[in-house]
Short mmCIF file of C-alpha atoms and ligand atoms in Angstrom, two decimals:
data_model
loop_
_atom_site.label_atom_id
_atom_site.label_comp_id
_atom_site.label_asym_id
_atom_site.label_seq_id
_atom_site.Cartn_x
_atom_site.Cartn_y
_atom_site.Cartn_z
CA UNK A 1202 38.59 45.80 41.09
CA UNK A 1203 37.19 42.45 39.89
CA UNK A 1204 33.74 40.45 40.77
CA UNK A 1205 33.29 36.63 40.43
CA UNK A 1206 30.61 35.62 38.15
CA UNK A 1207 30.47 31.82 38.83
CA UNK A 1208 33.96 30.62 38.65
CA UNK A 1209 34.92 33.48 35.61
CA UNK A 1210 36.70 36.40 36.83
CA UNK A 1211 35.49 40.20 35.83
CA UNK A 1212 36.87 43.34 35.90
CA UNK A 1213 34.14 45.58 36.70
CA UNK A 1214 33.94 49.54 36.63
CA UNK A 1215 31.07 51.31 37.75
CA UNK A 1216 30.74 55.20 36.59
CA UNK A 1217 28.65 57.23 38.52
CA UNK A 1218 26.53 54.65 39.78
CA UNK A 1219 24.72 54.41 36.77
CA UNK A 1220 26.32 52.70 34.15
CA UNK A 1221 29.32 49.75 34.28
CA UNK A 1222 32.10 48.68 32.41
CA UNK A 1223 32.77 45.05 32.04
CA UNK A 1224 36.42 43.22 30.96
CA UNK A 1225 37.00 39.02 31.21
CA UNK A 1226 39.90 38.59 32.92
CA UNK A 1227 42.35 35.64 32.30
CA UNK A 1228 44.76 35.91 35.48
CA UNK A 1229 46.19 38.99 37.65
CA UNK A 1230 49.59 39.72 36.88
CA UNK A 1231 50.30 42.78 39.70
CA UNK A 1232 48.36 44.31 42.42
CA UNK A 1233 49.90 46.70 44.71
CA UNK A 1234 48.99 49.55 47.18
CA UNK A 1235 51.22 52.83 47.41
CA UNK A 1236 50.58 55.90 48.88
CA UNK A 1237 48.22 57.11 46.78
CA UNK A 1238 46.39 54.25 45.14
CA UNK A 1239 45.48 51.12 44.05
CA UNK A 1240 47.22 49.80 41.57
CA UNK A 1241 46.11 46.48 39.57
CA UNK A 1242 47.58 45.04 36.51
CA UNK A 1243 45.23 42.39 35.01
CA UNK A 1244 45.50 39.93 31.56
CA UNK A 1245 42.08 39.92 30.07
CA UNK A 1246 40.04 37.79 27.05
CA UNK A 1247 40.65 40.03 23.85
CA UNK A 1248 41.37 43.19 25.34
CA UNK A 1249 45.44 41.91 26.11
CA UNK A 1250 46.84 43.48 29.39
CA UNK A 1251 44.81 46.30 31.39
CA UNK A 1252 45.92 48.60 33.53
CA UNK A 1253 43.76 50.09 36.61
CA UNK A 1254 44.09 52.83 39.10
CA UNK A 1255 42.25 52.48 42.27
CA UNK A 1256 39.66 50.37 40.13
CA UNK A 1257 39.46 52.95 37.14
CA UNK A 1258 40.57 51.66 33.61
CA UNK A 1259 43.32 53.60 32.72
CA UNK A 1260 44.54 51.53 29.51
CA UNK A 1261 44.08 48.13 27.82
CA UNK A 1262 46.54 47.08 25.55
CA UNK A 1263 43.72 46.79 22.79
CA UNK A 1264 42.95 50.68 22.09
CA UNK A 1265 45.68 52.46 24.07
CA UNK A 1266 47.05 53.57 21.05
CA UNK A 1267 43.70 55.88 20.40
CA UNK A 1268 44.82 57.83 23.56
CA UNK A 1269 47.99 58.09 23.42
CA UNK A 1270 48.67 58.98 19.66
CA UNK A 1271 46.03 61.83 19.83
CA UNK A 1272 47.26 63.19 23.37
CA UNK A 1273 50.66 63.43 21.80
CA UNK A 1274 51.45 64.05 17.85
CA UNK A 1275 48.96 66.62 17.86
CA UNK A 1276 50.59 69.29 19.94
CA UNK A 1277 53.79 67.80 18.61
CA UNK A 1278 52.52 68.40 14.88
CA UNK A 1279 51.28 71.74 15.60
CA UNK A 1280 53.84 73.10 17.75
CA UNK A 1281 56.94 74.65 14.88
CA UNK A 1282 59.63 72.90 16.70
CA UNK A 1283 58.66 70.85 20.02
CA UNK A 1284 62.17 70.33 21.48
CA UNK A 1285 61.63 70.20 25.49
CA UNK A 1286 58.56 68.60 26.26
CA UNK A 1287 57.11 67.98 29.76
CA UNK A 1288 54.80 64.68 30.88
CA UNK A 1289 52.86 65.58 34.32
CA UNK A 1290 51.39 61.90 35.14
CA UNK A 1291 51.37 59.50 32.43
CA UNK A 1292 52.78 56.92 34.35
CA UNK A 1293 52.29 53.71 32.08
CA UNK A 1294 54.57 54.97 29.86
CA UNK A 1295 52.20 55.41 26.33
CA UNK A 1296 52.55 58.70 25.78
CA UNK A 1297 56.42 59.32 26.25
CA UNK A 1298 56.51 56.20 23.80
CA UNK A 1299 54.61 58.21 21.12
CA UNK A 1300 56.39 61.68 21.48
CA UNK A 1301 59.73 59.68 21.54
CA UNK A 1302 58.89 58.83 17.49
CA UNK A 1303 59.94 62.84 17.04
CA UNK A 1304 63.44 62.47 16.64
CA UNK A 1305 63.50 66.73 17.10
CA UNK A 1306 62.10 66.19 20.42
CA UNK A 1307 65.56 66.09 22.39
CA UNK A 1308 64.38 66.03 26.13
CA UNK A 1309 61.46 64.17 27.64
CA UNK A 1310 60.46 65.16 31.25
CA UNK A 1311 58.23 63.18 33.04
CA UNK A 1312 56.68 63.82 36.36
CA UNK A 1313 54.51 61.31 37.75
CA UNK A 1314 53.95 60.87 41.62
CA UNK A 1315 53.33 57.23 41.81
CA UNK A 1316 56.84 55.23 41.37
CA UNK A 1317 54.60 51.97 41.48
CA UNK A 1318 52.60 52.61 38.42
CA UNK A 1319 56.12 53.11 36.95
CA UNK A 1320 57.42 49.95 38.05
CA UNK A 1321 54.42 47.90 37.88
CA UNK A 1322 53.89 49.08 34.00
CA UNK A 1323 57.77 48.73 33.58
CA UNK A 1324 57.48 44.97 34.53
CA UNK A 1325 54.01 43.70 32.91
CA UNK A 1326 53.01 46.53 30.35
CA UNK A 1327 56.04 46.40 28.18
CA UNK A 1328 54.53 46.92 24.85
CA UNK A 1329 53.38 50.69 26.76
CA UNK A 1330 56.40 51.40 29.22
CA UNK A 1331 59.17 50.41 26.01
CA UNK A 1332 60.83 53.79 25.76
CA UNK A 1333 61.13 54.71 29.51
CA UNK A 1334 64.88 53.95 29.50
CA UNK A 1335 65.58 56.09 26.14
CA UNK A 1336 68.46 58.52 27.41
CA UNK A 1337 66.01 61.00 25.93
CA UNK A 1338 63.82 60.61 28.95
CA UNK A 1339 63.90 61.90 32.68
CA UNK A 1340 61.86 60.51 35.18
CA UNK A 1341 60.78 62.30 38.32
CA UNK A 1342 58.29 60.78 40.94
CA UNK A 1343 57.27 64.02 42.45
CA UNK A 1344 53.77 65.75 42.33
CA UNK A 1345 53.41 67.97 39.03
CA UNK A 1346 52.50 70.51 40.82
CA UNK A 1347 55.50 70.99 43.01
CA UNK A 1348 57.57 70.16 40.14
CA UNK A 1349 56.11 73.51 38.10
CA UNK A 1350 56.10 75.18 41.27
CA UNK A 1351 59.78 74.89 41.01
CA UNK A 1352 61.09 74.53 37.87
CA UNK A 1353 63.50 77.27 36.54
CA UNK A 1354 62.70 75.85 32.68
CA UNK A 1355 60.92 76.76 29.74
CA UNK A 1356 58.99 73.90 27.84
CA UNK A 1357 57.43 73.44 24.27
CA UNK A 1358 54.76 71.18 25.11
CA UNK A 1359 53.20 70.24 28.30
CA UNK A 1360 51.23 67.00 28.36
CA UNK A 1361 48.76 66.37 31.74
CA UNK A 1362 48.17 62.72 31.43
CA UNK A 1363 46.47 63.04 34.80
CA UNK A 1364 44.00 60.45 36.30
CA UNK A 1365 40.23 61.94 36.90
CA UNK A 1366 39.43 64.97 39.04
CA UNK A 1367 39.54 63.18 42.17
CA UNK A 1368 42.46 61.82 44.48
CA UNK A 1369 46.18 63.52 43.41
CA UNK A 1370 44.82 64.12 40.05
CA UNK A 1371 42.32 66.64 41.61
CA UNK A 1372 44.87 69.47 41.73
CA UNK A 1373 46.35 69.13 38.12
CA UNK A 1374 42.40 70.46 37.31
CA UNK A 1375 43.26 74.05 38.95
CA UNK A 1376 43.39 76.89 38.29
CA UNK A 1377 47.04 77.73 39.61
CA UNK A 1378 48.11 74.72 38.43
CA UNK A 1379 47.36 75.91 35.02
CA UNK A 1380 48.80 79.55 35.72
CA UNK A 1381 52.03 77.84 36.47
CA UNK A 1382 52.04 75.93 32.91
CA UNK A 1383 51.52 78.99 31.22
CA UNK A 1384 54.57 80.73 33.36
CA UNK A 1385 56.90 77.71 31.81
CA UNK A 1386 55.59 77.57 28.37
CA UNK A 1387 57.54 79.21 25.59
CA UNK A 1388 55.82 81.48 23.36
CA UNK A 1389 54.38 79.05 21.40
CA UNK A 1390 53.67 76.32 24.08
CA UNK A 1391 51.09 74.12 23.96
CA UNK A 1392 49.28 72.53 26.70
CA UNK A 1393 47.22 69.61 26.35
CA UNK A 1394 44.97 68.35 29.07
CA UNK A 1395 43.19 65.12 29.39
CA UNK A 1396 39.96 66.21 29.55
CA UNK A 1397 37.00 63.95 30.49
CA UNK A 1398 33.64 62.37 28.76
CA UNK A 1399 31.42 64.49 26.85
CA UNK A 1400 28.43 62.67 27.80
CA UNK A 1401 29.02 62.11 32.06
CA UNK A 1402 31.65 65.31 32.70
CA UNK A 1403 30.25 68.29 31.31
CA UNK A 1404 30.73 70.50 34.53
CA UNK A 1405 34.85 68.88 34.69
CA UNK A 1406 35.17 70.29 31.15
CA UNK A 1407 33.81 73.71 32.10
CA UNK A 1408 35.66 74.05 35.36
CA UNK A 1409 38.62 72.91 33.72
CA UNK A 1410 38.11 75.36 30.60
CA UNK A 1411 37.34 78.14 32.57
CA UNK A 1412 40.16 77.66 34.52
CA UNK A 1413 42.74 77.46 32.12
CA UNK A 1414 40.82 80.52 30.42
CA UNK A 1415 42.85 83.59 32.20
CA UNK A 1416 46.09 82.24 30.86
CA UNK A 1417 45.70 80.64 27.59
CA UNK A 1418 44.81 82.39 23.98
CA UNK A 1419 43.05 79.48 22.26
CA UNK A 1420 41.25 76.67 24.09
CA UNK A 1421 39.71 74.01 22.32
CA UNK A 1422 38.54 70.74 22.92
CA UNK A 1423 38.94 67.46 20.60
CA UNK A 1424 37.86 64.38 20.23
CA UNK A 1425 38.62 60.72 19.80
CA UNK A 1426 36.90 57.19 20.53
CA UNK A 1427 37.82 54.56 23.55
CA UNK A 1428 37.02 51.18 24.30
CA UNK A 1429 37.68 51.00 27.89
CA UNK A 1430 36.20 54.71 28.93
CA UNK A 1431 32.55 54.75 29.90
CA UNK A 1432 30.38 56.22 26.94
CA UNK A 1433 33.26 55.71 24.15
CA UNK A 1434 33.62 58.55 23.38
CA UNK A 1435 36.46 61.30 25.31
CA UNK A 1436 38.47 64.00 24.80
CA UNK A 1437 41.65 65.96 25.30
CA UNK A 1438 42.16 70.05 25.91
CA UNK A 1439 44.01 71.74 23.77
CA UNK A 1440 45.54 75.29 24.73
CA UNK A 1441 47.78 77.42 23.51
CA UNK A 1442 49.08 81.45 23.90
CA UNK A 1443 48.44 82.04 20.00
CA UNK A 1444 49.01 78.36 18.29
CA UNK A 1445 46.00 77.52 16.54
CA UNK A 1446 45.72 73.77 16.38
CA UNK A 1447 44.40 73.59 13.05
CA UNK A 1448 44.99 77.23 11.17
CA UNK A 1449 48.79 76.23 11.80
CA UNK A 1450 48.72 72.62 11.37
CA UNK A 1451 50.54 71.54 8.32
CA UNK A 1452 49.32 67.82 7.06
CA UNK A 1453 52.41 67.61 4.61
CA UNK A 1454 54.38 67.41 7.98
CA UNK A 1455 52.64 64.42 8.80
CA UNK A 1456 53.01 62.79 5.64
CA UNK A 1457 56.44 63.55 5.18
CA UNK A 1458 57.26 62.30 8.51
CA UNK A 1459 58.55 58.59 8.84
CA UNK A 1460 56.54 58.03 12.40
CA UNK A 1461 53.99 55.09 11.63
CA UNK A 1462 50.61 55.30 13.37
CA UNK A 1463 47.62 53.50 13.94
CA UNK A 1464 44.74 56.17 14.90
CA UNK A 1465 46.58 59.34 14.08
CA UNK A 1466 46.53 60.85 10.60
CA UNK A 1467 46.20 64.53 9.45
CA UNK A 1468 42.01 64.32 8.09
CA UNK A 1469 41.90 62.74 11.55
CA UNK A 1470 44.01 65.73 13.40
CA UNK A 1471 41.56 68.25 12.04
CA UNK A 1472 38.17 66.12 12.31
CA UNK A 1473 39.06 65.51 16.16
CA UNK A 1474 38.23 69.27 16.23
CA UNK A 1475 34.70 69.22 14.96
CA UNK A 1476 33.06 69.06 18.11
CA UNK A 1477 29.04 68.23 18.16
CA UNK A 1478 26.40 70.71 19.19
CA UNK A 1479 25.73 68.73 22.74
CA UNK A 1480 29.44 69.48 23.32
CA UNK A 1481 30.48 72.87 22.00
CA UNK A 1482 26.91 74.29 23.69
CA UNK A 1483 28.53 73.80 26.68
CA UNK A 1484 31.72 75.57 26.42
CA UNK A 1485 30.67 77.95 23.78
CA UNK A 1486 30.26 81.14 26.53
CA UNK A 1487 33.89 80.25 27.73
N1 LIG B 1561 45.01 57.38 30.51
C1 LIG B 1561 44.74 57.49 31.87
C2 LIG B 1561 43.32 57.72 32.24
O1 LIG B 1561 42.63 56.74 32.43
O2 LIG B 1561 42.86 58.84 32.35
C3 LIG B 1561 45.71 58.29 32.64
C4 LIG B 1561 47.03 57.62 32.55
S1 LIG B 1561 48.25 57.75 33.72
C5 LIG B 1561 48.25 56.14 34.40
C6 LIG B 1561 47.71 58.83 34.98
C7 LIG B 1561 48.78 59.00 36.06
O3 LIG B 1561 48.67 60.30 36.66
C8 LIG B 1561 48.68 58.00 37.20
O4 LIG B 1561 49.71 57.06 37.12
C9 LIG B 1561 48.77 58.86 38.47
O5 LIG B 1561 49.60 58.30 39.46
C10 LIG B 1561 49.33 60.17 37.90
N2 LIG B 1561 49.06 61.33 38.74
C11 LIG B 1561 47.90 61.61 39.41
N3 LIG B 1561 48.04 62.76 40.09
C12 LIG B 1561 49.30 63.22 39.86
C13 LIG B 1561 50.03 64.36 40.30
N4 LIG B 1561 49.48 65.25 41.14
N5 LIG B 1561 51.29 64.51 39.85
C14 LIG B 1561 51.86 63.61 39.00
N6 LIG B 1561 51.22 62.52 38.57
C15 LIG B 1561 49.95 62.32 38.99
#
């Protein structure tokens, strides 16, 4: 997780063995093993607290609110009437803290298989894990893929905050992981994905679009900028049975809304959308 340069202490990244990541970091504040991974939780110079799975930036406190704002109140704006809403992953708590500013959202599930990530965020990431203990909220540590597997109920919005394609994240990529979403999403369910970097991942987003492509209408991708992702630039999957994330997106629900955001705004929701040649050339057969 972290190198020594003299006596300073760095977190260090490296993607694909060709490009690096670099964070200073002040003092260590958790590190843990479970089952499944490494889990570090680290105060750094300007970028306030970090948190890492297995060595891979998941979230600094400094642009967290990029991610999670974009993978949330856009399904949530475009869906009529999100009411049940399911959270595979997602651990750190960020993106049940955004969906839990729709006071129509009555029921928060969240299924993430790591309890420590829970815990650990829970204890040092407070500013992320704040609305874990509204009543609105269920937690279940279980594997999102047993936990569609056997649910009996019917969701508005499913949100895969997963980790990368590798590890337990691997099988919230496939294909009849996504055929199970689709079985437990209402007419008009959404399902966002998290979804990779368009510059190092352009196979991931293929597979991953041409997997969720047998049971999903619309698939799109969209856009937003990161600090603490290699490249800067990533992006979230949007699909849907017949919801079309911008032809039935209403901006004067935004701005009649009383949620306050920092990244999120409606020119924003439908820019995120506009995807560059280099990107949509990829996808554009799927
Ligand atoms: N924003 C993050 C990133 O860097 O991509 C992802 C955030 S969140 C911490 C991802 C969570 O997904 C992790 O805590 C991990 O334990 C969880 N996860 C991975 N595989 C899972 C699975 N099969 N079922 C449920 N949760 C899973």
């Amino acid at each position: 997780m972290d190198t020594s340069v003299g006596l300073e202490l760095w977190v260090k990244e490296i993607h694909q063995n060709t490009t690096g990541l670099s964070f200073k970091v002040e003092k260590t504040l958790f590190s843990g093993q479970s089952r499944f991974q490494k889990v570090d939780i680290v105060q750094t110079y300007g970028h306030g607290i970090m948190l890492l799975n297995d060595g891979i930036i998941m979230l600094s406190e400094r642009d967290e609110f990029i991610y999670h704002e974009m993978i949330a109140h856009v399904p949530l704006f475009v869906h009529p009437s999100p009411k049940q809403v399911l959270v595979i992953g997602g651990g750190d708590g960020g993106t049940v803290r955004e969906i839990m500013k729709h006071p129509g959202v009555e029921r928060v599930v969240m299924v993430e298989i790591d309890e420590l990530v829970v815990n650990a965020c829970r204890t040092h990431l407070s500013s992320v894990s704040c609305e874990m203990d509204n009543p609105r909220v269920e937690l279940c540590i279980e594997d999102g893929t047993e936990y569609v597997d056997n649910t009996q109920e019917i969701f508005d919005v499913v949100i895969v905050d997963s980790t990368d394609p590798v590890g337990p994240g691997a099988v919230l990529f496939s294909r009849p992981f996504y055929e199970k979403i689709s079985a437990i999403l209402g007419p008009d369910g959404i399902m966002i994905t998290q979804a990779e970097s368009p510059f190092y991942d352009h196979d991931i987003q293929r597979t991953m679009l041409l997997n969720q492509r047998p049971f999903f209408k619309k698939l799109q991708l969209y856009l937003f900028s990161t600090l603490t992702y290699p490249g800067g630039l990533w992006s979230f999957g949007y699909a849907s049975k017949g919801i079309c994330p911008i032809g039935d997106f209403d901006p004067d629900r935004v701005e009649t809304s009383d949620i306050s955001t920092r990244y999120y705004n409606p020119k924003i929701h439908i820019a995120a959308f506009a995807l560059p040649n280099f990107v949509s050339e990829n996808l554009e057969d799927i």
